[in-house]
Amino acid sequence: MLRDEFDVCVIGSGAGGGPVAFSLAQAGYSVVVLEKGPWFQDKDFFKDEIACCRRSEYKPDLREEPQMVERQDVNDKWEARSTREAGINFWNGNCVGGSSNFMSGYFHRLKPVDFRLKSSFGNLPGANIVDWPISYEDLEPYYTKVEQEVGVSGRVVSHPGAEPRSTAAFPFPPTNEHPIAKRIDVACEKMGVHSIPTPRAILSQPHAERGGCSYSGYCGSYGCATGAKGSSRAALLGRAVATGNCVIRPHAMVSHLTSDAKGRVTQATYFDQTGKEVHVRARVFAVACQAIESARLLLRSTGPRHRQGLANGSGQVGRNLLFSGGGAASGSLPYAEMDAEQAPSYRQIGPFINRSLQSWYVIDDPVFGEPVKGGTLDFIHRSPAPIARATRQVESRQGFVWGKPLKRQLETHFSESAYVKVEAFCDWVPHDNSFVGLDPVVKDKWGSPVARVRAGFHMHNLQIGWYLAAKGAEVLEKMGAREVLSFASGSPPANLQAGGCRFGNDPAHSVLDPDCRAHEAENLFVSDGSFMPTGGSVPYTWTIYANAFRVADKIKSQLGPILA
Amino acid sequence: MNNLDKPMKRRRFLARSLQGLVLGASSLSALEAAARDLQLQLASEEMGISAGQWEALAAVLDHLLPSEPATKDQPFRPGARDVQAMGYLKLVLRDPKLDPEDTRLLQEGVTALEERCLKRFQRRFPDLSSSEQETLLRDFEKTLLGERWLGEMLDFLLEALLGDPSRGGNPDGMGWKWLGITPGFPLPPRNSRDSLK
Ligand SMILES: Cc1cc2nc3c(=O)[nH]c(=O)nc-3n(C[C@H](O)[C@H](O)[C@H](O)COP(=O)(O)OP(=O)(O)OC[C@H]3O[C@@H](n4cnc5c(N)ncnc54)[C@H](O)[C@@H]3O)c2cc1C
Ligand code: SF4
């Protein structure tokens, strides 16, 4: 007989689920983790571009589990299309550890100003900017905890925009650096701006059961075979299971959370691998399916006190969905312009660039009038994935390139230059046209309505994105890069999701209370990035991990002492 | 294509490919591979692509990525046939995760190309000169179907050139070696996808 009663039921095993499962199992509570995907080990991950990136083998089949995406047509009308044909996929990795298995692990903390965006800069027309109900100081101890428990490597440097830290150094030294990093430092020094070593959720040396980074060269989008990458699976879930208090159930697709007449959640229902429905009861439920799917699960879990969906009495579930706003720049460094010793060191693919700039985290430039919130620039290698790179060589204004001209172009592309990319991250301004709901028609293979995402962007994203991308391009020019390009985009990056279940003090305008407990269901917590009312100007995952450790502490105090 | 042609062409195609494999076989596993290959061809034909169409597809792939043998001034630069693009394509079509829309596009495209070819040149695509093939493909590219189909063919071709060898193309990492690409590690074990082959 499968056990069907636990202290805590965690739904989704990624960055938002792992810390809750780990902390509560370590504290002695019984925990079950329900994860819709399979459970891979380090040894199951290979560098196979076709598997990860062309057939999306770690994501659901979109014929069986599509999502719908709404885009504005030429007449400004919102048109919905299935992700099966829309060229975007909001699933990011569905297996134990979730998309944290496939992240690149560029880790940044938020800064104090991110917790009070509205009081610092005011609201924008058409936007729903609010302050957070907690401060940076409340989250700081948990950022530090992530450094230790998930493993963050790096080097602390002082710079004008640095956020306060409670420890002097990272617990792990930085990962090996590519010579391009030095070139960025020199260029930034000439420009009078501070280049910062980017912290990484990657172990630079072996630790406990995990190996150190082997510099495989193919990191983001690929699973890690050494355990060095700080996925929830490698860093936390193995240790949670080892306590003897945590059970992980892969292939468990949670379709419904049942609630009672008081509004409390009583059980989770999931479909197992054979399609059979299974029920699990628990004292507390923590939902962490990644923002879009977490909102979807709440919306379809109606109950006697939750007629519009779980915790959705005020109609807030799914609203103010966030992605990461921004832009990008790129340039090439031709080997022919390097000396004989330099070129081979630039050709190596293992070491990381690991540099970022936060000199424009707040922009004080007359072009904007008043100071505005800016963002972060991350310098990275162009993805080495050869098929993706080659397919871009096929396109030209005149039509496809093929035959011998294609072959010559491939030879040039792959052999003549090193490439540097700059990714610019700014706040995704929350507003009414960025939300997730349930599609009224389309169902997944189990018969549940699929998520319908409207990912409209606020013009402010583009203005800041352009500004930051141009700054990135300036650094590239200063480095002597050729073919420098920069652009901003309003398209949502599908892998960086947050919001949809804002936390706040006012139940009329938020789904969760400051502890990330649902205002309307006292034993329901949401522990992924959904809680964020504004996203900050960095990728989210360090904050998701940190907050999930904080939520675990709140759950512990709610559960009280462990009963024998 | 003339329908009466089909059964004969199909038989000839199967016989030839089986022979080629068996004659070169020196071990049981090679014989098994030959048998698997035969099954694969039958399965592929059930997908609605005739033997003649496979020949046209092979010629298109050769045209899009021609093989360039080594000369005294130039090293070997692999083309579609060197990286086993056809074998790769057949494996792709068997992959249950492939969207049936992609299979349909492949079938519709090759059918339309053959029709255009017969109408314009009264010959089959593999029998055209290289410049005739170029003219036909460039014309076809201007149609919506042609553009989508050529895009798909180029995608599969580049996967065969630069994908992991366990997927059926890029033998011994030939495409990577040509372009000086360092693959990541660990790579999938050689036999990891044998069940599909
Ligand atoms: C290629 C890539 C690169 C990235 N790089 C970075 C980076 O450099 N820096 C950074 O900060 N972030 C990065 N990220 C983002 C990072 O991975 C995510 O922010 C983080 O993993 C989100 O955590 P989560 O818990 O919300 O979701 P996930 O980690 O995706 O976990 C959600 C889990 O819930 C499961 N699930 C969903 N629905 C159900 C259901 N109904 N029942 C049961 N289980 C369910 C899913 O299968 C999944 O395993 C990257 C992501 C990708 C894909
Ligand atoms: S070994 Fe290092 S480079 Fe390779 S996937 Fe793991 S963390 Fe990334």
Tab-separated table of C-alpha atoms in Angstrom, chain A residues 45-52 54-61 63 84 214-218 225 347 349 384 386-387 390-392 394 398-404 406-408 410-411 414-415, chain B residues 63-68 77-79 88 92 96-101 134 137-138 141 147 150-151 154-156 158-159 161-164 167 176 178-179 181-189 193:
chain	number	residue	atom	x	y	z
A	45	PHE	CA	22.631	13.407	-18.374
A	46	PHE	CA	24.608	13.628	-21.603
A	47	LYS	CA	25.571	16.464	-23.895
A	48	ASP	CA	23.099	15.670	-26.624
A	49	GLU	CA	21.852	18.842	-28.303
A	50	ILE	CA	19.147	16.946	-30.163
A	51	ALA	CA	17.716	15.594	-26.888
A	52	CYS	CA	17.752	18.781	-24.813
A	54	ARG	CA	15.776	20.209	-30.603
A	55	ARG	CA	13.294	17.551	-29.440
A	56	SER	CA	12.816	19.042	-25.953
A	57	GLU	CA	12.978	15.585	-24.400
A	58	TYR	CA	12.893	16.990	-20.856
A	59	LYS	CA	9.626	18.777	-21.470
A	60	PRO	CA	6.123	17.405	-22.045
A	61	ASP	CA	4.937	16.563	-25.536
A	63	ARG	CA	0.510	17.491	-28.478
A	84	ARG	CA	2.489	23.694	-30.273
A	214	SER	CA	34.288	19.496	-15.011
A	215	TYR	CA	33.990	22.463	-17.405
A	216	SER	CA	32.027	20.445	-19.880
A	217	GLY	CA	31.446	23.527	-22.007
A	218	TYR	CA	27.762	22.765	-22.445
A	225	ALA	CA	26.632	14.906	-15.033
A	347	ARG	CA	39.317	28.862	-28.462
A	349	ILE	CA	35.176	26.173	-24.411
A	384	PRO	CA	28.286	26.463	-28.111
A	386	PRO	CA	26.517	23.660	-32.952
A	387	ILE	CA	23.187	22.792	-34.578
A	390	ALA	CA	24.538	26.360	-37.865
A	391	THR	CA	20.807	26.773	-38.479
A	392	ARG	CA	21.298	30.529	-38.115
A	394	VAL	CA	21.259	29.094	-43.306
A	398	GLN	CA	17.839	36.568	-50.225
A	399	GLY	CA	16.517	33.221	-48.985
A	400	PHE	CA	18.195	30.056	-47.733
A	401	VAL	CA	21.923	29.561	-48.108
A	402	TRP	CA	22.818	26.012	-49.182
A	403	GLY	CA	25.340	24.042	-51.210
A	404	LYS	CA	28.995	25.067	-51.212
A	406	LEU	CA	26.667	27.245	-46.937
A	407	LYS	CA	29.711	25.078	-46.326
A	408	ARG	CA	32.066	28.058	-46.672
A	410	LEU	CA	29.923	27.343	-41.695
A	411	GLU	CA	33.713	27.137	-41.943
A	414	PHE	CA	32.996	28.197	-36.563
A	415	SER	CA	36.661	28.937	-37.100
B	63	HIS	CA	22.446	19.155	-53.473
B	64	LEU	CA	21.944	21.124	-50.257
B	65	LEU	CA	25.160	19.822	-48.726
B	66	PRO	CA	27.427	18.422	-51.444
B	67	SER	CA	30.291	16.135	-50.587
B	68	GLU	CA	33.750	17.554	-51.373
B	77	ARG	CA	34.758	18.376	-46.444
B	78	PRO	CA	31.845	16.077	-45.701
B	79	GLY	CA	28.473	16.345	-47.391
B	88	TYR	CA	19.338	9.934	-40.074
B	92	VAL	CA	13.873	10.832	-37.261
B	96	PRO	CA	7.430	8.748	-31.773
B	97	LYS	CA	8.080	12.257	-30.436
B	98	LEU	CA	8.229	13.735	-33.930
B	99	ASP	CA	5.165	15.819	-34.584
B	100	PRO	CA	3.063	14.153	-37.344
B	101	GLU	CA	2.838	17.631	-38.900
B	134	GLU	CA	19.318	24.539	-58.342
B	137	LEU	CA	14.770	24.288	-55.810
B	138	ARG	CA	15.095	28.082	-55.970
B	141	GLU	CA	11.637	28.061	-52.353
B	147	GLU	CA	10.047	27.444	-48.153
B	150	LEU	CA	13.363	23.362	-47.527
B	151	GLY	CA	13.664	24.833	-44.038
B	154	LEU	CA	18.040	22.000	-43.927
B	155	ASP	CA	17.232	21.565	-40.243
B	156	PHE	CA	17.398	17.781	-40.447
B	158	LEU	CA	22.343	20.139	-40.015
B	159	GLU	CA	21.230	17.750	-37.271
B	161	LEU	CA	25.932	16.909	-39.735
B	162	LEU	CA	26.359	18.170	-36.172
B	163	GLY	CA	24.179	16.014	-33.893
B	164	ASP	CA	25.515	13.328	-31.612
B	167	ARG	CA	21.462	9.726	-33.239
B	176	TRP	CA	32.484	18.311	-35.672
B	178	TRP	CA	35.483	19.324	-40.134
B	179	LEU	CA	34.387	22.544	-38.390
B	181	ILE	CA	33.907	21.953	-32.929
B	182	THR	CA	34.669	20.592	-29.470
B	183	PRO	CA	31.660	18.578	-28.352
B	184	GLY	CA	30.648	18.601	-24.683
B	185	PHE	CA	31.151	15.642	-22.364
B	186	PRO	CA	29.952	13.131	-21.405
B	187	LEU	CA	28.479	12.236	-24.769
B	188	PRO	CA	25.693	9.654	-24.947
B	189	PRO	CA	26.981	6.068	-25.162
B	193	ARG	CA	19.505	4.779	-29.104
